[in-house]
């Protein structure tokens, strides 16, 4: 999948440079020329050509002044990183996460509601919250798939569907990626405003962590509206999402941002020693790398999030589906939240619209659900 | 089979930009796109030298390695061409290219840059040789007509050489031997006594 043979294209450079090194022996030897014009082959002008090889800027008469650089080698580092570690480790992480989840599912199976369905539901997320979530999730999935297609499509999809079908899909994918980016950014803001107050660390998180979130074993550590695992997802999505958005904007408006020069300068204040003279093309290379590194990392995290919100846990999907969760599920996974609602008198349990239980069973469970609505 | 190569002799290039103009005219390249450019180092100073650059048609080309739609290909003569029907204008080939060869009809505007354009070594592109379609998308296919790239053909000082790599280096080697080597060489310093300083 990777091509790491810079030696070969250096053939191109060699023609430009090496041959010219031999041939241009008189460049800048004006001092010699003046003093002893008869001397031959005294100076190969290595300095002159080395400078060019290392990115020396000349002048051009065309409007694009960036074209004055004869050779930029950073592109080769960029290529080596993107086609090398980024692609390889990225693929390993993505496949690895799917495998880990598959193995977990095989051994642990679906996490059931221990006390079974109660037949009563409580509101967990309202319409606005669910809209925000699905705007984020929907845009994320399409951004993720179209982005991964940019990175890996030519190795898989292209071989399956052929050159032109693949190019058409990728071109549309790029357009989708460019525009859905804004839906993603809006959703990120929405989600932040809606949920940040539930996501500050609290004391219960420590206990939750010690009990391992109750993933293994039957015990369910108490939690408020969001447990520590959910809080971690929240902050990861938020921080990585912002980072992805910023680098994405740099990619959308090529050669117009100085994000990495600024970031490096800021980091240098804290003792780093990063280059602050970043050329426009290097800005793009850094932006592309960081955008995809953080994206792939976040996709890996979100795959686990999707798993636990769907097949991984009974009763979890309803929270974002209908917005109402089963009371027993709520009591097991977010006991403190249920208590808070109960104390505030806003529990408002209703009969489950999905008839999972017979009427008698549901009535029998009245004790479980506490004070019903109305 | 010949392996096509460019060579620019910095001892001869006089920065006349004829190659640039010839290229633009031959292929009817749009404004803002420069398949070839002339870069001057130490402009106006002692030791000033100019070089004409375009796509160097690399072996194992970086552009080819990073293209998300994998639209580059080699001709039998080692010329690097690409298929504009497949290109999505992502700009990655430009990030990877050591020589700044790939060009775009527009930069910016929401990441839409149009199809990439670059030097074809006057070998056309992914369309029937000599067809109208080929000319519109890629420019003239002079190689198919048995001619070499116009930039080099035009070059008044023959600084820019284009053609089979073996022949190009033979010409160059002969030239180096004939004009001497180093500061006493025939050429610049003879034309401008005092080394041009
Ligand atoms: C939020 C705003 C975002 C913006 C403005 C944005 C913009 C871009 C742009 C301009 C590109 C370059 C390719 C192209 O021209 O289409 C790109 C590539 C990519 N994006 Fe995004 N994107 C965003 C969000 C995301 C998200 C959420 C993900 C992942 C879930 C993602 C994953 C990727 C990946 C994997 C690539 C391909 C990198 C490669 O080919 O090496 N992006 N993005
Ligand atoms: S476009 Fe650049 S990387 Fe590609 S073959 Fe030409 S010089 Fe090499
Ligand atoms: S701009 Fe076109 S040719 Fe260049 S890497 Fe992108 S798709 Fe390939």
Coordinates of C-alpha atoms and ligand atoms in Angstrom, one line a residue:
Chain A
X1 CA 0.0 0.0 0.0
X2 CA 2.9 2.3 0.6
X3 CA 5.5 3.5 -1.8
X4 CA 8.5 4.6 0.0
X5 CA 11.1 4.7 -2.6
X6 CA 12.2 8.3 -2.7
X7 CA 15.4 7.1 -4.3
X8 CA 13.7 6.7 -7.6
X9 CA 12.2 10.1 -8.1
X10 CA 15.4 11.5 -7.0
X11 CA 16.4 10.5 -10.5
X12 CA 14.4 13.6 -11.6
X13 CA 16.2 15.8 -9.1
X14 CA 19.5 14.2 -10.1
X15 CA 19.0 15.4 -13.6
X16 CA 18.2 18.8 -12.5
X17 CA 20.9 19.0 -9.9
X18 CA 23.7 16.5 -10.2
X19 CA 24.3 17.0 -13.9
X20 CA 24.2 20.7 -13.4
X21 CA 26.6 20.5 -10.6
X22 CA 29.1 19.1 -13.0
X23 CA 28.2 21.5 -15.7
X24 CA 27.9 24.6 -13.8
X25 CA 31.2 24.6 -12.3
X26 CA 31.8 28.3 -13.0
X27 CA 28.7 29.6 -11.2
X28 CA 29.6 32.2 -8.8
X29 CA 33.3 31.7 -9.3
X30 CA 33.6 35.3 -10.3
X31 CA 36.5 35.8 -8.0
X32 CA 38.4 32.9 -9.6
X33 CA 37.4 34.0 -13.1
X34 CA 38.8 37.4 -12.5
X35 CA 42.0 36.3 -11.0
X36 CA 42.9 33.3 -13.1
X37 CA 40.6 32.9 -16.1
X38 CA 42.7 30.0 -17.5
X39 CA 42.1 27.6 -14.5
X40 CA 39.7 24.9 -15.3
X41 CA 37.6 22.7 -13.0
X42 CA 38.5 24.4 -9.8
X43 CA 35.1 24.8 -8.3
X44 CA 32.0 22.6 -8.6
X45 CA 29.7 25.1 -6.9
X46 CA 28.3 22.6 -4.5
X47 CA 27.1 25.4 -2.2
X48 CA 25.0 26.9 -4.9
X49 CA 23.3 23.7 -5.8
X50 CA 22.9 22.5 -2.3
X51 CA 21.0 25.6 -1.5
X52 CA 18.7 25.0 -4.4
X53 CA 18.3 21.4 -3.3
X54 CA 17.3 22.6 0.2
X55 CA 14.6 24.9 -1.1
X56 CA 16.3 28.2 -2.0
X57 CA 13.9 30.8 -3.4
X58 CA 14.8 32.5 -6.6
X59 CA 12.7 35.0 -8.5
X60 CA 10.1 34.4 -11.2
X61 CA 8.4 36.8 -13.6
X62 CA 5.0 35.1 -13.4
X63 CA 2.5 36.3 -10.8
X64 CA 2.7 33.2 -8.6
X65 CA 5.7 34.1 -6.5
X66 CA 5.6 30.7 -4.7
X67 CA 6.8 29.2 -7.9
X68 CA 10.2 30.8 -7.2
X69 CA 11.1 27.8 -5.2
X70 CA 12.9 25.3 -7.4
X71 CA 12.8 22.2 -5.2
X72 CA 10.6 21.5 -2.1
X73 CA 11.5 18.3 -0.3
X74 CA 8.9 18.6 2.4
X75 CA 6.5 17.1 0.0
X76 CA 8.4 13.9 0.1
X77 CA 8.2 13.8 3.9
X78 CA 4.5 14.5 3.6
X79 CA 4.0 11.7 1.1
X80 CA 6.1 9.3 3.2
X81 CA 4.0 10.0 6.3
X82 CA 0.6 10.0 4.6
X83 CA 1.2 6.9 2.5
X84 CA 3.3 5.3 5.3
X85 CA 2.5 5.5 9.0
X86 CA -0.7 7.4 8.7
X87 CA -2.3 4.9 6.3
X88 CA -0.8 1.8 7.9
X89 CA -1.4 2.6 11.5
X90 CA -4.8 4.2 10.7
X91 CA -5.9 1.0 8.9
X92 CA -4.6 -1.1 11.8
X93 CA -6.4 1.0 14.4
X94 CA -9.7 0.9 12.5
X95 CA -9.6 -2.8 11.8
X96 CA -8.3 -3.4 15.3
X97 CA -11.2 -1.6 16.9
X98 CA -13.7 -3.6 14.9
X99 CA -12.0 -6.8 15.9
X100 CA -11.8 -5.9 19.6
X101 CA -15.5 -5.1 19.6
X102 CA -16.4 -8.3 17.8
X103 CA -14.4 -10.3 20.3
X104 CA -16.0 -8.4 23.2
X105 CA -19.5 -9.1 21.7
X106 CA -18.7 -12.8 21.4
X107 CA -17.7 -13.1 25.0
X108 CA -19.8 -10.6 26.8
X109 CA -22.7 -10.6 24.4
X110 CA -25.3 -7.8 24.5
X111 CA -25.5 -6.0 27.8
X112 CA -29.0 -6.7 28.9
X113 CA -31.3 -4.7 31.2
X114 CA -30.8 -6.8 34.3
X115 CA -34.3 -6.2 35.6
X116 CA -35.9 -6.6 32.2
X117 CA -38.1 -4.1 30.4
X118 CA -40.2 -2.2 32.9
X119 CA -42.8 -1.1 30.4
X120 CA -42.4 2.5 31.5
X121 CA -40.2 5.1 29.9
X122 CA -38.7 8.4 30.8
X123 CA -37.7 11.2 28.6
X124 CA -33.9 11.3 28.2
X125 CA -33.3 13.6 25.2
X126 CA -35.8 16.0 23.7
X127 CA -36.2 16.8 20.0
X128 CA -33.6 19.6 19.9
X129 CA -31.0 17.3 21.6
X130 CA -31.7 14.5 19.2
X131 CA -31.6 16.8 16.2
X132 CA -28.2 18.1 17.4
X133 CA -26.9 14.6 18.0
X134 CA -28.1 13.2 14.6
X135 CA -26.8 16.3 12.7
X136 CA -23.4 15.6 14.3
X137 CA -23.6 11.8 13.8
X138 CA -25.0 12.0 10.3
X139 CA -22.5 14.5 9.1
X140 CA -19.7 12.7 10.9
X141 CA -20.4 9.4 9.2
X142 CA -20.6 10.9 5.8
X143 CA -17.5 13.0 6.4
X144 CA -15.7 10.0 7.8
X145 CA -16.7 7.7 4.9
X146 CA -15.8 10.2 2.2
X147 CA -12.6 11.1 4.0
X148 CA -11.5 7.5 4.4
X149 CA -12.3 7.0 0.7
X150 CA -9.8 9.8 -0.1
X151 CA -7.2 7.9 1.9
X152 CA -7.9 4.3 1.2
X153 CA -10.4 4.2 -1.7
X154 CA -7.9 3.6 -4.4
X155 CA -6.7 0.4 -2.8
X156 CA -10.1 -1.1 -2.2
X157 CA -13.2 0.5 -3.8
X158 CA -11.4 1.4 -7.0
X159 CA -10.4 -2.2 -7.6
X160 CA -14.0 -3.3 -7.0
X161 CA -15.9 -0.8 -9.1
X162 CA -13.4 0.4 -11.7
X163 CA -11.6 3.7 -12.4
X164 CA -14.4 6.0 -13.6
X165 CA -17.1 4.9 -11.2
X166 CA -14.6 5.3 -8.4
X167 CA -13.5 8.8 -9.6
X168 CA -17.2 9.9 -9.9
X169 CA -18.0 8.7 -6.4
X170 CA -14.8 10.3 -5.0
X171 CA -15.6 13.6 -6.8
X172 CA -19.1 13.7 -5.3
X173 CA -17.7 12.5 -2.0
X174 CA -15.3 15.5 -2.0
X175 CA -18.2 17.9 -2.6
X176 CA -20.2 16.2 0.1
X177 CA -17.2 16.5 2.4
X178 CA -16.7 20.1 1.7
X179 CA -20.3 21.2 2.4
X180 CA -21.3 18.8 5.1
X181 CA -18.3 20.1 7.0
X182 CA -20.4 23.1 7.9
X183 CA -23.3 20.9 9.2
X184 CA -20.7 19.1 11.4
X185 CA -19.3 22.4 12.8
X186 CA -22.8 23.7 13.6
X187 CA -23.7 20.4 15.2
X188 CA -20.6 20.6 17.3
X189 CA -21.6 24.0 18.6
X190 CA -25.1 22.8 19.4
X191 CA -24.0 19.7 21.2
X192 CA -21.5 21.7 23.2
X193 CA -24.2 24.2 24.3
X194 CA -26.7 21.5 25.1
X195 CA -24.6 19.0 27.0
X196 CA -21.5 20.7 28.4
X197 CA -23.2 21.2 31.8
X198 CA -23.7 17.5 32.2
X199 CA -20.1 16.7 31.3
X200 CA -18.0 18.3 34.0
X201 CA -16.1 15.7 36.0
X202 CA -17.7 14.8 39.3
X203 CA -17.0 12.7 42.3
X204 CA -19.1 9.8 41.1
X205 CA -16.8 9.4 38.1
X206 CA -14.0 8.1 40.3
X207 CA -16.2 5.3 41.7
X208 CA -17.5 4.6 38.2
X209 CA -13.9 4.3 37.0
X210 CA -12.9 2.0 39.8
X211 CA -15.8 -0.3 39.0
X212 CA -14.7 -0.2 35.4
X213 CA -18.1 1.2 34.3
X214 CA -19.7 -2.1 35.2
X215 CA -18.8 -3.4 31.8
X216 CA -17.5 -6.6 33.3
X217 CA -19.6 -8.2 36.0
X218 CA -23.2 -7.5 37.1
X219 CA -22.7 -4.4 39.2
X220 CA -23.8 -1.0 37.9
X221 CA -21.9 1.9 39.5
X222 CA -24.2 5.0 40.0
X223 CA -24.0 7.8 37.5
X224 CA -25.7 11.0 36.7
X225 CA -27.1 11.9 33.2
X226 CA -23.7 11.0 31.7
X227 CA -21.2 8.5 33.1
X228 CA -17.5 8.9 32.9
X229 CA -17.3 7.0 29.6
X230 CA -19.8 9.3 28.0
X231 CA -18.0 12.3 29.4
X232 CA -14.8 11.1 27.8
X233 CA -16.5 10.6 24.5
X234 CA -18.0 14.1 24.8
X235 CA -14.7 15.8 25.3
X236 CA -12.9 13.7 22.7
X237 CA -15.5 14.5 20.1
X238 CA -15.5 18.2 21.0
X239 CA -11.7 18.7 21.1
X240 CA -10.9 16.5 18.2
X241 CA -13.9 17.9 16.3
X242 CA -12.6 21.4 16.8
X243 CA -9.1 20.4 15.7
X244 CA -10.5 18.6 12.6
X245 CA -12.7 21.6 11.8
X246 CA -9.8 24.1 12.0
X247 CA -7.5 22.0 9.8
X248 CA -10.5 21.2 7.5
X249 CA -11.0 25.0 7.0
X250 CA -7.3 25.3 6.2
X251 CA -7.8 22.6 3.6
X252 CA -10.9 24.3 2.2
X253 CA -9.2 27.6 1.7
X254 CA -5.8 26.5 0.5
X255 CA -2.7 28.6 1.0
X256 CA -4.6 31.2 2.9
X257 CA -4.0 30.2 6.6
X258 CA -1.0 30.4 8.8
X259 CA -2.5 28.0 11.4
X260 CA 0.5 25.8 11.9
X261 CA 3.0 28.7 12.0
X262 CA 0.8 30.3 14.7
X263 CA 0.3 27.1 16.7
X264 CA 4.0 26.3 16.6
X265 CA 4.9 29.8 17.8
X266 CA 2.4 29.3 20.6
X267 CA 3.9 25.9 21.5
X268 CA 7.4 27.4 21.5
X269 CA 6.3 29.6 24.3
X270 CA 6.0 26.4 26.3
X271 CA 9.5 25.3 25.6
X272 CA 8.9 23.5 22.3
X273 CA 11.3 24.1 19.5
X274 CA 9.1 24.0 16.4
X275 CA 9.7 25.8 13.1
X276 CA 7.8 29.0 12.8
X277 CA 8.9 29.8 9.2
X278 CA 6.2 27.6 7.6
X279 CA 5.8 28.1 3.8
X280 CA 2.2 28.1 2.4
X281 CA 2.7 24.6 1.0
X282 CA 4.0 23.2 4.3
X283 CA 0.9 24.7 6.0
X284 CA -1.2 22.6 3.6
X285 CA 0.9 19.5 4.3
X286 CA 0.7 19.8 8.0
X287 CA -3.0 20.6 7.8
X288 CA -3.7 17.5 5.7
X289 CA -1.7 15.3 8.0
X290 CA -3.2 16.5 11.3
X291 CA -6.7 16.5 9.8
X292 CA -6.4 12.9 8.9
X293 CA -4.6 11.7 12.0
X294 CA -7.1 13.2 14.3
X295 CA -10.0 12.1 12.1
X296 CA -8.9 8.5 12.0
X297 CA -8.3 8.5 15.8
X298 CA -11.8 10.0 16.3
X299 CA -13.4 7.5 13.9
X300 CA -11.8 4.7 16.0
X301 CA -13.3 6.1 19.2
X302 CA -16.7 6.7 17.6
X303 CA -16.9 3.1 16.3
X304 CA -16.8 2.0 19.9
X305 CA -19.4 4.7 20.8
X306 CA -21.7 3.5 18.0
X307 CA -21.3 -0.1 19.1
X308 CA -22.3 0.6 22.7
X309 CA -25.2 2.7 21.6
X310 CA -26.7 0.1 19.3
X311 CA -26.0 -3.7 19.4
X312 CA -23.8 -3.5 22.4
X313 CA -26.4 -2.5 25.0
X314 CA -30.1 -3.3 25.2
X315 CA -32.3 -0.3 25.6
X316 CA -29.5 2.3 24.8
X317 CA -30.6 3.2 21.3
X318 CA -34.0 4.4 22.4
X319 CA -32.3 7.3 24.1
X320 CA -31.4 8.8 20.7
X321 CA -34.2 7.1 18.8
X322 CA -37.5 8.0 20.4
X323 CA -35.8 10.0 23.1
X324 CA -37.4 7.9 25.8
X325 CA -35.6 5.2 27.7
X326 CA -36.9 2.3 29.7
X327 CA -37.1 3.1 33.4
X328 CA -35.2 0.0 34.5
X329 CA -32.4 0.8 32.0
X330 CA -32.3 4.4 33.4
X331 CA -32.1 3.1 37.0
X332 CA -29.4 0.7 36.2
X333 CA -27.1 2.9 34.1
X334 CA -27.9 6.4 35.4
X335 CA -29.3 5.9 38.9
X336 CA -28.4 9.3 40.2
X337 CA -30.0 11.0 37.2
X338 CA -33.3 9.1 37.8
X339 CA -33.1 10.2 41.5
X340 CA -32.5 13.8 40.5
X341 CA -35.5 13.7 38.2
X342 CA -37.6 12.0 40.8
X343 CA -36.6 14.6 43.4
X344 CA -37.4 17.4 41.0
X345 CA -40.7 15.9 40.2
X346 CA -39.8 15.8 36.5
X347 CA -39.6 12.0 36.0
X348 CA -42.9 11.9 34.1
X349 CA -42.8 8.1 33.4
X350 CA -45.2 7.0 30.6
X351 CA -46.3 3.6 29.4
X352 CA -43.9 2.3 26.8
X353 CA -45.5 2.8 23.4
X354 CA -43.8 -0.5 22.3
X355 CA -45.9 -3.2 24.0
X356 CA -43.1 -5.4 25.4
X357 CA -45.0 -6.6 28.5
X358 CA -48.5 -7.8 29.2
X359 CA -50.7 -5.4 31.0
X360 CA -50.6 -7.3 34.3
X361 CA -46.8 -7.4 34.3
X362 CA -46.6 -3.7 33.7
X363 CA -49.0 -2.9 36.5
X364 CA -47.2 -5.3 38.7
X365 CA -44.1 -3.2 38.0
X366 CA -45.7 0.0 39.2
X367 CA -43.5 -0.2 42.3
X368 CA -40.4 -0.2 40.1
X369 CA -41.2 3.0 38.2
X370 CA -42.1 5.1 41.1
X371 CA -44.6 7.9 40.8
X372 CA -46.2 7.6 37.3
X373 CA -47.1 10.7 35.3
X374 CA -50.5 12.4 35.6
Chain B
X1 CA 12.6 2.2 -25.6
X2 CA 13.6 5.8 -25.0
X3 CA 13.2 7.3 -21.5
X4 CA 12.3 10.9 -22.0
X5 CA 14.0 13.5 -19.9
X6 CA 14.4 17.3 -19.6
X7 CA 17.7 18.9 -18.9
X8 CA 18.3 22.6 -18.3
X9 CA 21.8 23.9 -18.6
X10 CA 22.2 26.8 -16.2
X11 CA 25.3 28.0 -18.0
X12 CA 23.2 28.7 -21.1
X13 CA 19.8 29.8 -19.9
X14 CA 19.3 33.5 -20.4
X15 CA 15.9 33.8 -18.8
X16 CA 14.2 34.8 -22.1
X17 CA 11.1 32.9 -21.1
X18 CA 10.6 31.7 -24.7
X19 CA 10.1 28.1 -23.5
X20 CA 7.3 29.4 -21.2
X21 CA 5.7 31.3 -24.0
X22 CA 6.1 28.5 -26.5
X23 CA 4.4 26.1 -24.1
X24 CA 1.5 28.4 -23.4
X25 CA 0.9 29.0 -27.1
X26 CA 1.4 25.4 -28.3
X27 CA -1.1 24.0 -25.8
X28 CA -3.4 27.0 -25.4
X29 CA -2.8 26.9 -21.7
X30 CA -5.3 29.1 -19.8
X31 CA -4.3 32.2 -17.8
X32 CA -2.8 31.5 -14.4
X33 CA -1.6 28.1 -15.3
X34 CA 2.2 27.7 -15.9
X35 CA 3.3 24.3 -17.1
X36 CA 6.8 25.7 -17.3
X37 CA 8.5 28.5 -15.5
X38 CA 11.9 30.1 -15.4
X39 CA 13.4 30.6 -12.0
X40 CA 16.3 33.0 -11.5
X41 CA 18.7 32.5 -8.6
X42 CA 20.7 35.5 -7.4
X43 CA 18.8 37.8 -9.7
X44 CA 20.8 40.9 -10.5
X45 CA 23.7 39.7 -8.4
X46 CA 27.1 38.2 -9.4
X47 CA 26.6 34.6 -10.2
X48 CA 23.1 35.0 -11.4
X49 CA 21.7 31.8 -13.0
X50 CA 18.4 30.8 -14.5
X51 CA 16.7 27.5 -14.8
X52 CA 13.7 26.5 -16.8
X53 CA 11.5 24.0 -14.9
X54 CA 8.4 22.0 -15.5
X55 CA 7.3 18.5 -14.5
X56 CA 10.5 16.3 -14.5
X57 CA 8.5 13.1 -15.3
X58 CA 10.0 11.3 -12.2
X59 CA 10.4 7.6 -12.0
X60 CA 8.1 6.4 -9.2
X61 CA 6.5 9.8 -9.2
X62 CA 5.4 11.3 -5.9
X63 CA 2.3 12.8 -7.5
X64 CA 1.3 9.3 -8.6
X65 CA 1.8 7.9 -5.2
X66 CA -0.5 10.3 -3.4
X67 CA -3.3 10.8 -5.9
X68 CA -6.6 9.6 -4.2
X69 CA -8.1 8.5 -7.5
X70 CA -4.8 7.1 -8.8
X71 CA -5.2 8.9 -12.2
X72 CA -1.5 9.1 -13.2
X73 CA 0.2 6.8 -15.6
X74 CA 3.5 6.3 -17.4
X75 CA 3.8 6.2 -21.1
X76 CA 6.2 3.7 -22.6
X77 CA 8.7 6.5 -22.9
X78 CA 8.5 7.2 -19.1
X79 CA 6.4 10.4 -19.5
X80 CA 4.1 11.0 -16.5
X81 CA 0.6 11.8 -17.7
X82 CA -2.7 12.0 -15.9
X83 CA -6.4 11.5 -16.7
X84 CA -8.4 14.6 -16.3
X85 CA -11.7 12.7 -16.4
X86 CA -10.7 11.1 -13.2
X87 CA -8.9 14.0 -11.4
X88 CA -10.9 15.5 -8.6
X89 CA -8.7 18.5 -8.1
X90 CA -7.8 17.8 -4.6
X91 CA -4.4 19.4 -4.8
X92 CA -2.5 16.5 -3.2
X93 CA -0.1 16.0 -6.2
X94 CA 1.0 19.6 -5.8
X95 CA 1.8 19.0 -2.1
X96 CA 3.9 16.0 -3.0
X97 CA 5.7 17.3 -6.1
X98 CA 9.3 18.3 -5.5
X99 CA 9.2 20.7 -8.5
X100 CA 5.9 22.5 -8.0
X101 CA 4.7 21.2 -11.4
X102 CA 1.0 20.6 -10.9
X103 CA -1.2 23.6 -11.7
X104 CA -4.9 24.4 -11.1
X105 CA -7.2 26.6 -13.1
X106 CA -8.4 28.2 -9.8
X107 CA -7.1 28.2 -6.3
X108 CA -9.3 28.5 -3.3
X109 CA -13.0 29.0 -3.6
X110 CA -14.1 26.2 -1.2
X111 CA -11.3 23.8 -2.1
X112 CA -12.5 23.6 -5.7
X113 CA -9.6 24.1 -8.0
X114 CA -10.7 22.4 -11.2
X115 CA -8.8 19.6 -12.9
X116 CA -5.1 19.6 -12.4
X117 CA -2.9 20.6 -15.3
X118 CA 0.8 20.0 -15.8
X119 CA 3.5 19.6 -18.4
X120 CA 2.8 16.5 -20.6
X121 CA 6.2 16.4 -22.3
X122 CA 4.1 17.3 -25.3
X123 CA 2.7 13.8 -25.2
X124 CA -1.0 14.6 -24.8
X125 CA -3.0 12.6 -22.2
X126 CA -5.6 10.1 -21.6
X127 CA -7.4 10.5 -24.9
X128 CA -6.9 9.4 -28.5
X129 CA -3.6 10.8 -29.9
X130 CA -4.2 13.8 -32.0
X131 CA -7.9 14.0 -31.3
X132 CA -9.7 17.3 -30.5
X133 CA -10.6 16.0 -27.1
X134 CA -6.9 15.4 -26.3
X135 CA -6.0 18.8 -27.5
X136 CA -8.7 20.5 -25.4
X137 CA -7.8 18.7 -22.2
X138 CA -4.1 18.2 -22.5
X139 CA -2.7 20.1 -25.4
X140 CA -0.8 19.1 -28.5
X141 CA 0.6 15.6 -28.7
X142 CA 3.9 16.4 -30.5
X143 CA 5.5 13.1 -29.5
X144 CA 2.8 11.2 -31.5
X145 CA 3.7 13.5 -34.4
X146 CA 7.3 12.5 -34.1
X147 CA 8.4 15.9 -32.6
X148 CA 10.0 16.7 -29.4
X149 CA 8.7 19.2 -26.7
X150 CA 8.3 22.7 -28.2
X151 CA 10.0 24.4 -25.2
X152 CA 13.3 22.7 -25.9
X153 CA 12.9 22.9 -29.7
X154 CA 12.4 26.7 -29.3
X155 CA 15.2 27.3 -26.9
X156 CA 17.5 29.8 -28.6
X157 CA 20.6 28.9 -26.5
X158 CA 19.8 25.2 -26.4
X159 CA 20.0 25.5 -22.6
X160 CA 16.8 23.4 -22.4
X161 CA 17.2 19.9 -23.8
X162 CA 14.4 17.4 -24.1
X163 CA 14.3 13.9 -25.4
X164 CA 15.7 10.4 -24.8
X165 CA 17.7 10.5 -21.6
X166 CA 20.8 8.8 -23.2
X167 CA 21.0 11.3 -26.0
X168 CA 20.4 14.3 -23.7
X169 CA 23.2 13.3 -21.5
X170 CA 25.5 12.6 -24.5
X171 CA 24.9 16.0 -25.8
X172 CA 25.5 17.5 -22.4
X173 CA 28.6 15.5 -21.8
X174 CA 30.0 16.6 -25.2
X175 CA 29.1 20.2 -24.4
X176 CA 30.9 20.1 -21.1
X177 CA 34.0 18.6 -22.7
X178 CA 34.0 21.2 -25.5
X179 CA 33.5 24.2 -23.4
X180 CA 35.8 23.1 -20.6
X181 CA 35.0 22.7 -17.1
X182 CA 34.9 25.3 -14.4
X183 CA 35.6 28.9 -14.4
X184 CA 37.7 28.9 -17.6
X185 CA 34.9 27.3 -19.6
X186 CA 33.6 28.6 -22.8
X187 CA 30.3 30.4 -22.4
X188 CA 29.2 32.9 -19.8
X189 CA 32.6 34.1 -18.7
X190 CA 33.8 34.5 -22.3
X191 CA 30.7 36.4 -23.3
X192 CA 31.0 38.6 -20.2
X193 CA 34.7 39.1 -19.3
X194 CA 35.0 39.3 -15.6
X195 CA 32.5 36.5 -15.1
X196 CA 29.5 38.8 -15.5
X197 CA 30.0 40.4 -12.2
Ligands
LIG1 C1 -15.6 19.8 10.2 C2 -15.1 20.3 9.1 C3 -14.3 19.5 8.1 C4 -13.8 20.1 7.0 C5 -13.8 21.6 6.7 C6 -13.1 19.1 6.3 C7 -12.4 19.4 5.1 C8 -11.6 18.5 4.4 C9 -10.9 18.8 3.2 C10 -10.9 20.1 2.5 C11 -10.2 17.7 2.9 C12 -9.3 17.5 1.7 C13 -9.9 16.7 0.7 C14 -10.9 17.4 -0.1 O1 -10.7 18.4 -0.7 O2 -12.1 16.9 0.0 C15 -10.5 16.7 3.9 C16 -10.0 15.4 3.9 C17 -10.3 14.4 4.8 N1 -11.2 14.5 5.9 FE1 -12.2 16.2 6.4 N2 -13.2 17.9 6.9 C18 -14.0 18.1 8.0 C19 -14.4 17.1 8.9 C20 -14.0 15.8 8.8 C21 -14.4 14.8 9.7 C22 -15.4 14.9 10.8 C23 -13.7 13.6 9.4 C24 -13.8 12.3 9.9 C25 -14.8 11.8 10.5 C26 -12.9 14.0 8.3 C27 -12.0 13.1 7.7 C28 -11.2 13.4 6.6 C29 -10.3 12.5 6.0 C30 -10.0 11.0 6.5 C31 -9.7 13.1 4.9 C32 -8.7 12.5 3.8 C33 -7.3 12.7 4.2 C34 -6.5 12.0 3.2 O3 -6.9 11.7 2.0 O4 -5.3 11.8 3.5 N3 -13.0 15.3 7.9 N4 -11.3 17.2 4.8
LIG2 S1 4.3 16.3 -11.4 FE1 6.0 16.6 -10.0 S2 6.1 14.6 -8.9 FE2 4.8 14.3 -10.7 S3 6.2 13.5 -12.3 FE3 6.1 15.7 -12.5 S4 7.8 16.5 -11.3 FE4 7.5 14.4 -10.7
LIG3 S1 -5.4 17.0 -8.1 FE1 -6.1 15.4 -9.5 S2 -4.3 14.5 -10.2 FE2 -3.7 15.7 -8.4 S3 -3.8 14.2 -6.7 FE3 -5.8 15.2 -6.8 S4 -7.0 13.9 -8.1 FE4 -4.9 13.3 -8.4

